[in-house]
mmCIF file of C-alpha atoms and ligand atoms in Angstrom:
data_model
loop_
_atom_site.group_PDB
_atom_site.id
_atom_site.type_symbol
_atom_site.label_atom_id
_atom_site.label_comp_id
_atom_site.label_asym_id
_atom_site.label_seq_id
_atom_site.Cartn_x
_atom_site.Cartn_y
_atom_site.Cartn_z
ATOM 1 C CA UNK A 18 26.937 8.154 -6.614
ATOM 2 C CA UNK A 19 30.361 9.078 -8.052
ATOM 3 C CA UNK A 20 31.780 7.437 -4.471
ATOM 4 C CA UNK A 21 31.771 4.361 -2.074
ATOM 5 C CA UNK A 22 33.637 3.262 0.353
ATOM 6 C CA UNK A 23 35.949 0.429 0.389
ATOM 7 C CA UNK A 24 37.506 -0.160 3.316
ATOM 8 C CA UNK A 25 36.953 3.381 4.788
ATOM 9 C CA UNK A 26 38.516 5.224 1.540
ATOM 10 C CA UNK A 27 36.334 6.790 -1.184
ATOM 11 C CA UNK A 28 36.384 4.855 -4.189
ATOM 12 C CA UNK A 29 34.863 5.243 -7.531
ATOM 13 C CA UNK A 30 32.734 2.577 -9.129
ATOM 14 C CA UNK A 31 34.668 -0.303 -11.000
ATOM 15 C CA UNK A 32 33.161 -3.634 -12.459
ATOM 16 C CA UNK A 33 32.449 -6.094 -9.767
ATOM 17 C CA UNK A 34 33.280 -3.969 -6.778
ATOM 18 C CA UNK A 35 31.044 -3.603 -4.054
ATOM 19 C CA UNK A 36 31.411 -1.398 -1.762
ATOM 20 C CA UNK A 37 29.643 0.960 1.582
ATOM 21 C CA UNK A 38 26.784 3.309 0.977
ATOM 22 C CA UNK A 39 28.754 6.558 3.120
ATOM 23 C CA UNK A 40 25.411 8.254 3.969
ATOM 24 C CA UNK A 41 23.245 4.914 5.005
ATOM 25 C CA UNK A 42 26.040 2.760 5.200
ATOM 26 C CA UNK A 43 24.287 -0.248 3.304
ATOM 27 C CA UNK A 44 26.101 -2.087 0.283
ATOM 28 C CA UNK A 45 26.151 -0.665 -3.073
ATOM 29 C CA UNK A 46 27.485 -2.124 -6.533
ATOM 30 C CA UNK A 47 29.237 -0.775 -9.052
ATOM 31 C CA UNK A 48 27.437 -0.201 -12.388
ATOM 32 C CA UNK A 49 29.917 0.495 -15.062
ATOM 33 C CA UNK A 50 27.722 0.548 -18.459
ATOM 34 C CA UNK A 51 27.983 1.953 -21.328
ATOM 35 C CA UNK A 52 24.480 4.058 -20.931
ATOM 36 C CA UNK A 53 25.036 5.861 -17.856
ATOM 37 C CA UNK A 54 28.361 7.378 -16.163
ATOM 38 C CA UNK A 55 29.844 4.826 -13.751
ATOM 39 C CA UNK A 56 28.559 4.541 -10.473
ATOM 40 C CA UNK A 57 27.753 2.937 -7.496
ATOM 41 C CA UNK A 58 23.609 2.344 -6.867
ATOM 42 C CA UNK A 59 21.703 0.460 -3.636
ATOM 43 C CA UNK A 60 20.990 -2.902 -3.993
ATOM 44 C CA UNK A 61 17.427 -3.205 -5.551
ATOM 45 C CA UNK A 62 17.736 0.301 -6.507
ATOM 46 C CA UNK A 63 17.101 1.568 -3.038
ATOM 47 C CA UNK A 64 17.996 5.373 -3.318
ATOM 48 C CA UNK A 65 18.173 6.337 0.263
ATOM 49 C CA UNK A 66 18.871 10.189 -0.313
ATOM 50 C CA UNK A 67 15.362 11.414 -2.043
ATOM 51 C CA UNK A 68 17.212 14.295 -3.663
ATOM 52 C CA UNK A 69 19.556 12.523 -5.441
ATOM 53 C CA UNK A 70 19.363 12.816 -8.810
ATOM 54 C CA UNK A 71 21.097 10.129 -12.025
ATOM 55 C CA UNK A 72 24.483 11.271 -12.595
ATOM 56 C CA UNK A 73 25.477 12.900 -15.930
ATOM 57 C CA UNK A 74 28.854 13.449 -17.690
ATOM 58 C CA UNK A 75 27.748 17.285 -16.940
ATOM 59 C CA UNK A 76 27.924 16.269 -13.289
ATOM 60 C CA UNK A 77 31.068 14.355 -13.314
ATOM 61 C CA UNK A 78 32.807 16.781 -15.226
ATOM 62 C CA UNK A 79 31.673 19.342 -12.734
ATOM 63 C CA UNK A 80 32.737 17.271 -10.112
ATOM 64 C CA UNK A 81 35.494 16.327 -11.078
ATOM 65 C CA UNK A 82 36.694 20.286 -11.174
ATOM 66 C CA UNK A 83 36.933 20.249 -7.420
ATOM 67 C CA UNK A 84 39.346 17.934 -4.830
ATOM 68 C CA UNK A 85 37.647 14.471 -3.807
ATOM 69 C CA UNK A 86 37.438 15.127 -0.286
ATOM 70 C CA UNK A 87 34.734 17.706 -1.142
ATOM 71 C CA UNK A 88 32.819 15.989 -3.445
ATOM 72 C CA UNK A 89 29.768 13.686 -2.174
ATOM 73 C CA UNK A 90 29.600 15.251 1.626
ATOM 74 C CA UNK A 91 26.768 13.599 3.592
ATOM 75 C CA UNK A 92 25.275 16.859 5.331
ATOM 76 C CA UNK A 93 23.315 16.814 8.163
ATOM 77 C CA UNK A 94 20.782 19.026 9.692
ATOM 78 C CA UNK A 95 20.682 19.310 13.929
ATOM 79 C CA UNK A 96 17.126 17.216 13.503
ATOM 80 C CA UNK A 97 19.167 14.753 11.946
ATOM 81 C CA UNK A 98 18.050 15.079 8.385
ATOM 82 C CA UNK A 99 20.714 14.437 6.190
ATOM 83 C CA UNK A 100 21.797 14.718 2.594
ATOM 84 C CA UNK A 101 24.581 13.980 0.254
ATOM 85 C CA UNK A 102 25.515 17.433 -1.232
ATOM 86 C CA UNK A 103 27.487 17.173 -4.356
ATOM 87 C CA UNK A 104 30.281 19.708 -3.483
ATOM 88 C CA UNK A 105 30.717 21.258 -0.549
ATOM 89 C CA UNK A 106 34.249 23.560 -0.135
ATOM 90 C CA UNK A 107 36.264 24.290 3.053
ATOM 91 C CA UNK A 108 34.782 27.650 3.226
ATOM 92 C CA UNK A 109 31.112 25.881 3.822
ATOM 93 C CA UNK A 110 29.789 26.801 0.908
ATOM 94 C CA UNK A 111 27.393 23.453 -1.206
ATOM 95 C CA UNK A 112 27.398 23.380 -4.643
ATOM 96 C CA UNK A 113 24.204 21.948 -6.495
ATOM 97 C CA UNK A 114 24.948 20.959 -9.977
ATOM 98 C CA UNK A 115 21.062 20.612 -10.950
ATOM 99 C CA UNK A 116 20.317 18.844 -13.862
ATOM 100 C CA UNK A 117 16.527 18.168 -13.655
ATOM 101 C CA UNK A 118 13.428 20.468 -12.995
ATOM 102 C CA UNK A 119 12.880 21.462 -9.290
ATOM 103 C CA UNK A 120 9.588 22.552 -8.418
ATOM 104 C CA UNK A 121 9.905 25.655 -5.866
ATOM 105 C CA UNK A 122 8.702 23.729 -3.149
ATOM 106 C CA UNK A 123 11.543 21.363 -3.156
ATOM 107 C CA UNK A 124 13.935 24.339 -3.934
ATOM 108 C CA UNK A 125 12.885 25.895 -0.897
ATOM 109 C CA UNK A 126 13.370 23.170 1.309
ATOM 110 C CA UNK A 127 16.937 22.848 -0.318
ATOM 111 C CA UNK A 128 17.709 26.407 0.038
ATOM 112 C CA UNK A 129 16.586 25.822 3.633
ATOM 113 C CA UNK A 130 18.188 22.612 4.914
ATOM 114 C CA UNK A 131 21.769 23.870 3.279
ATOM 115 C CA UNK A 132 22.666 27.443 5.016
ATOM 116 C CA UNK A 133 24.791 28.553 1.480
ATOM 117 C CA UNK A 134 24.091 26.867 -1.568
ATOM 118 C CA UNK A 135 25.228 27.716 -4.767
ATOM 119 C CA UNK A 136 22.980 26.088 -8.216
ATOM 120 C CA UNK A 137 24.620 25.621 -10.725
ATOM 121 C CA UNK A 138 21.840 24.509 -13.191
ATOM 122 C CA UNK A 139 22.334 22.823 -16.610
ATOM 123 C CA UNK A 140 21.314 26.012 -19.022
ATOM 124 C CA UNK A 141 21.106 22.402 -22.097
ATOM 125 C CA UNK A 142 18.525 20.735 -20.848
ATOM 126 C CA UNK A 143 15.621 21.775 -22.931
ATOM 127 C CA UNK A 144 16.079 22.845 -26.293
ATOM 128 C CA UNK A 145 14.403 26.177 -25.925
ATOM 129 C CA UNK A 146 15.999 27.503 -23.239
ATOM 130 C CA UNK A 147 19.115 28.590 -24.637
ATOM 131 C CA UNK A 148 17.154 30.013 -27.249
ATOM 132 C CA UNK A 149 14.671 32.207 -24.542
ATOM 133 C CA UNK A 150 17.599 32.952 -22.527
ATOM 134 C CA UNK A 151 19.525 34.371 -25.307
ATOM 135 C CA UNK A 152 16.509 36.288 -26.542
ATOM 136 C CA UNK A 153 16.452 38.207 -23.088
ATOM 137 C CA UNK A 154 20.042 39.104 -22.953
ATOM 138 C CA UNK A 155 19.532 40.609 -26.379
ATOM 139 C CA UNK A 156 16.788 42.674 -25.001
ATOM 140 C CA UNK A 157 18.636 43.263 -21.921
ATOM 141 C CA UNK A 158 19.964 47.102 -20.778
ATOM 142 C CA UNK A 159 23.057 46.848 -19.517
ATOM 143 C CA UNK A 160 23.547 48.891 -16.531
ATOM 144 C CA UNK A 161 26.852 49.659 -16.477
ATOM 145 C CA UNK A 162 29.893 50.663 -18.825
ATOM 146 C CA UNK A 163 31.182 47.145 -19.159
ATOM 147 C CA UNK A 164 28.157 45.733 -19.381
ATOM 148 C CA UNK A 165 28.178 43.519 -16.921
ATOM 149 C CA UNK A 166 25.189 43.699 -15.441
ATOM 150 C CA UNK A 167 21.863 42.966 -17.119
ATOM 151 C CA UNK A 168 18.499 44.306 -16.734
ATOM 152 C CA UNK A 169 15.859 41.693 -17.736
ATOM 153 C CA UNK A 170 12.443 43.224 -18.435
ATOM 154 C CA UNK A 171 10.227 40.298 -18.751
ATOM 155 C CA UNK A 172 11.927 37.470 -17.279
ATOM 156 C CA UNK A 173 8.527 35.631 -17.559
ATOM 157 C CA UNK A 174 9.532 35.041 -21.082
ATOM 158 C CA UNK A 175 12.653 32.555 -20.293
ATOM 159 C CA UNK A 176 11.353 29.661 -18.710
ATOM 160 C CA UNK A 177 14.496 28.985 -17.033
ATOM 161 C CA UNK A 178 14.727 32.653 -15.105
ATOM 162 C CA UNK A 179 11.026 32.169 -14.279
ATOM 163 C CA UNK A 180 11.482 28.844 -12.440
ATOM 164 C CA UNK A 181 14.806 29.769 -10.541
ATOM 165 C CA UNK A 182 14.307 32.921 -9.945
ATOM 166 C CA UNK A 183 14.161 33.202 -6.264
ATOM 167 C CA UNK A 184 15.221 35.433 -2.768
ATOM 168 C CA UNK A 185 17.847 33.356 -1.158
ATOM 169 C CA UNK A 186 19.927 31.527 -3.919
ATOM 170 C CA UNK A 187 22.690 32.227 -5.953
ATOM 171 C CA UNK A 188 21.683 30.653 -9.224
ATOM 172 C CA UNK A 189 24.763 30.145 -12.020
ATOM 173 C CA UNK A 190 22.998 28.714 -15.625
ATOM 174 C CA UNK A 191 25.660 26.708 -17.093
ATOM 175 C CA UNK A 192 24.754 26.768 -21.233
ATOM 176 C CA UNK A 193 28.105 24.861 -21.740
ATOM 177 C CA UNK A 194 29.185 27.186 -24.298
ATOM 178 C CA UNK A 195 32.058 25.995 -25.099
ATOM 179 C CA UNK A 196 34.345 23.233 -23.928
ATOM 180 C CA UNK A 197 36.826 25.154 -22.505
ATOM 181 C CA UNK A 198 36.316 26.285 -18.903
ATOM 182 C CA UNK A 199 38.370 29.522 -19.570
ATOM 183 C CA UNK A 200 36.423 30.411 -22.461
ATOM 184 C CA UNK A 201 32.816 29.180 -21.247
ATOM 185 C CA UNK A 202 30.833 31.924 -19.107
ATOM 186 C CA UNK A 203 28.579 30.690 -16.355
ATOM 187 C CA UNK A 204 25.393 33.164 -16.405
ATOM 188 C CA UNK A 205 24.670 34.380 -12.677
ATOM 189 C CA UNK A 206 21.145 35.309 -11.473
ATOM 190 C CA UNK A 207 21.120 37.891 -8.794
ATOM 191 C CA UNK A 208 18.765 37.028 -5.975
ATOM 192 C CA UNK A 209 15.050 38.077 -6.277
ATOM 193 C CA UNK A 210 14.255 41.874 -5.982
ATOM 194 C CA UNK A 211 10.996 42.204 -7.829
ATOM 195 C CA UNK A 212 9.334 39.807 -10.136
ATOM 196 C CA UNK A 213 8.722 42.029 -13.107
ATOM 197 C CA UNK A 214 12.408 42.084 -13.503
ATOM 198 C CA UNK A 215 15.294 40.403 -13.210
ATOM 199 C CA UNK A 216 18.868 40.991 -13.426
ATOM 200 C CA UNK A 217 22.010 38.982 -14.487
ATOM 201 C CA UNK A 218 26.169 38.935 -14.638
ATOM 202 C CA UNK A 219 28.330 36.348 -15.895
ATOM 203 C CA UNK A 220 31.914 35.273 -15.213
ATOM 204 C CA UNK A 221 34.081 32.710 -16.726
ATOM 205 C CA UNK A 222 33.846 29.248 -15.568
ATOM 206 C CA UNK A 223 37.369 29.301 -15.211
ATOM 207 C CA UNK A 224 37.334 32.331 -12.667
ATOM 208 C CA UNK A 225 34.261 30.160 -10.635
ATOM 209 C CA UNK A 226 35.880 27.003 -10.041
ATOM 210 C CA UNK A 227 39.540 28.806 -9.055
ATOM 211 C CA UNK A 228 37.260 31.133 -6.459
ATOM 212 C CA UNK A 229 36.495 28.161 -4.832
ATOM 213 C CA UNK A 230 39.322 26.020 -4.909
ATOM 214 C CA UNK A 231 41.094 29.097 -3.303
ATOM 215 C CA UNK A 232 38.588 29.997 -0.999
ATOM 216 C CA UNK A 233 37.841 33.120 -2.377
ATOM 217 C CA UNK A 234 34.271 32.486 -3.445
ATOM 218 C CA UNK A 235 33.208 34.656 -0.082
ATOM 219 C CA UNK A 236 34.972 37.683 -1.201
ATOM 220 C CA UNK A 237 33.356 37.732 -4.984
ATOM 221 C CA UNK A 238 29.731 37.421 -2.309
ATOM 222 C CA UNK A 239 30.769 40.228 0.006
ATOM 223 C CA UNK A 240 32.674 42.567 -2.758
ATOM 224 C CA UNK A 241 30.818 42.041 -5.780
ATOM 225 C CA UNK A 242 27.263 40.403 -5.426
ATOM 226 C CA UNK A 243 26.130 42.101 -2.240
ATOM 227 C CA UNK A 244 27.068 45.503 -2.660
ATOM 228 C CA UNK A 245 25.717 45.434 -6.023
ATOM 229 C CA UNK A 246 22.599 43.527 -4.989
ATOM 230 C CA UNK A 247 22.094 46.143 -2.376
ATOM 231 C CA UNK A 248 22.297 48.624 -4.700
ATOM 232 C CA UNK A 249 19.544 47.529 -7.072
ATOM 233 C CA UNK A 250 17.810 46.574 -4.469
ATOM 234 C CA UNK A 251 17.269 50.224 -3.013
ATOM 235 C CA UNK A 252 16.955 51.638 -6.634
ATOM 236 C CA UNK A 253 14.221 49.764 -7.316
ATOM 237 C CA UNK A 254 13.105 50.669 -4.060
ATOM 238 C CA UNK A 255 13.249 54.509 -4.424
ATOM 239 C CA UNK A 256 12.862 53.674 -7.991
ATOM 240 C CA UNK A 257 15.720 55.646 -9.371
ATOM 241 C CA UNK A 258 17.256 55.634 -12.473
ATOM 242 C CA UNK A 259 20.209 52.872 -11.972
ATOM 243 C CA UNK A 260 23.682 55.147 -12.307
ATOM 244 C CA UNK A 261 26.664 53.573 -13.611
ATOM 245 C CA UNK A 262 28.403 53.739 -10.588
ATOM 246 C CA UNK A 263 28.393 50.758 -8.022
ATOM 247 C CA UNK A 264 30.501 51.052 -5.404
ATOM 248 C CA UNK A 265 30.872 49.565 -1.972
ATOM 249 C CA UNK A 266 28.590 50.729 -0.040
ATOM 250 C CA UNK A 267 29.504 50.540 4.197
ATOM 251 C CA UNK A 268 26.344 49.448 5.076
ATOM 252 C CA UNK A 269 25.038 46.181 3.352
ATOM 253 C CA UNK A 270 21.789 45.551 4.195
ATOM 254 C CA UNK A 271 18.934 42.968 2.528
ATOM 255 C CA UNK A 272 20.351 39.418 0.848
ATOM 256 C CA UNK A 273 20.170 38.918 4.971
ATOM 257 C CA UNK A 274 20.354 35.034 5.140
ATOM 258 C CA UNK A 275 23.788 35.130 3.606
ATOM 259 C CA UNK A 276 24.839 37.630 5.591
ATOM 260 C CA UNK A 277 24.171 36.136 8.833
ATOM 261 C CA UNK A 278 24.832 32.974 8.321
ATOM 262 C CA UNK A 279 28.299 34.360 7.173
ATOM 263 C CA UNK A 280 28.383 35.973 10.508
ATOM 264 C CA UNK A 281 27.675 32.427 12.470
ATOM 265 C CA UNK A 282 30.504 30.793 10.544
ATOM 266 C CA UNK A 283 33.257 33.470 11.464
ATOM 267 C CA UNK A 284 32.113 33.141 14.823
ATOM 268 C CA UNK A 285 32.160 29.478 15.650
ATOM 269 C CA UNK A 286 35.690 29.796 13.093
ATOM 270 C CA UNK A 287 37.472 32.342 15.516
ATOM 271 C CA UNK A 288 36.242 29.948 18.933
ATOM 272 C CA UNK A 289 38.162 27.399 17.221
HETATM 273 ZN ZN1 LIG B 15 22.637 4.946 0.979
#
């Protein structure tokens, strides 16, 4: 963990200080090596959140994008379940930053316990899949003008769409392309629609973490990602040629879970 607490205030790890565990409230100690990122671990190496995953300088620095009071949020479910999501903004939304593999079971039950999670998965982990994933945005058809949306025909052939492909994420592959956030594109998988294909956009890095630090991450969801997820989702259905032309469509339909659990939020927001 990036955080402790010390006296009821987040602190970061520093040599020698101990400090409180914030989701099981036991004592942790700093580890400040030379191997690993700084951090604070359970004594006896007790890890009492199962999902929790070794820190990386990927993960700090992705962290680190976003204020401190949203980073490390212990989340917990009404059965009392709880997790410590790495991210999670004012507007509700939890960002993963997934460094490891996930099998889909634990995915799922991911997907499930946090109502809107965003992955943002390390595209660097294995050598090959930069390689793959580049290889089927070469063979991609771009579906409109800008190109900015990508029709993958065999998405069985990257190893990294395969696994995280899936109907109720938003999936961002983070290949780390360059150091700069304003130059480096994050790589967005649009939610399932069928499994012989799948399709992809991209934005800056830049333009992600400033959506969410303003609180505007909901309108590039309702604007952009829905309307055009709807869209592909009834041309495959009627299987139509895809037209250039994606518009806003007045009735959104499918990509439900979002959608209602957007609903549930506005509503307990205006009772406040
Ligand atoms: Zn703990």
């Amino acid at each position: 963990m990036k955080y402790a607490l010390i006296n009821g205030s987040k602190a970061e790890a520093t040599k020698g200080e101990k400090g409180l565990c914030p989701s099981c409230n036991s004592e942790v100690i700093a580890r400040c090596g030379e191997v690993k990122v700084n951090h604070w671990a359970h004594i006896g190496n007790r890890n009492c959140d199962p999902w929790w995953e070794n820190e990386t300088e990927w993960h700090r620095s992705w962290k680190d994008k976003f204020p401190v009071e949203w980073q490390e949020i212990v989340h917990y479910a009404e059965n009392g379940e709880k997790h410590i999501a790495d991210v999670k903004t004012q507007t509700g939304y939890v960002l993963e930053f997934q460094h490891s593999f996930l099998n889909p079971e634990e995915r799922g039950s991911r997907n499930k316990f946090y109502s809107e999670l965003v992955w943002v998965v390390d595209g660097n982990r294995r050598k090959t899949d930069k390689k793959q994933f580049k290889k089927v945005i070469e063979e991609s058809d771009a579906l409109n003008k800008e190109s900015t949306i990508l029709r993958v025909c065999f998405p069985e052939e990257c190893r990294l769409i395969k696994e995280w492909q899936d109907k109720n994420a938003l999936v961002f592959f983070d290949f780390q392309e360059t150091t700069e956030s304003n130059q480096s594109r994050l790589w967005f998988l649009f939610p399932e629609i069928t499994t012989s294909e799948a399709y992809l956009s991209y934005l800056s890095k830049q333009k992600f973490i400033e959506l969410h630090n303003e609180n505007k991450f909901e309108e590039l969801v309702r604007n952009n990602i829905l309307p055009i997820h709807n869209k592909l989702l009834e041309e495959t259905q009627s299987c139509h040629k895809i037209s250039s032309n994606y518009g806003n469509p007045n009735n959104l339909s499918g990509f439900d879970r979002f959608e209602s659990n957007r609903q549930i939020r506005q509503r307990s927001f205006n009772r406040l």
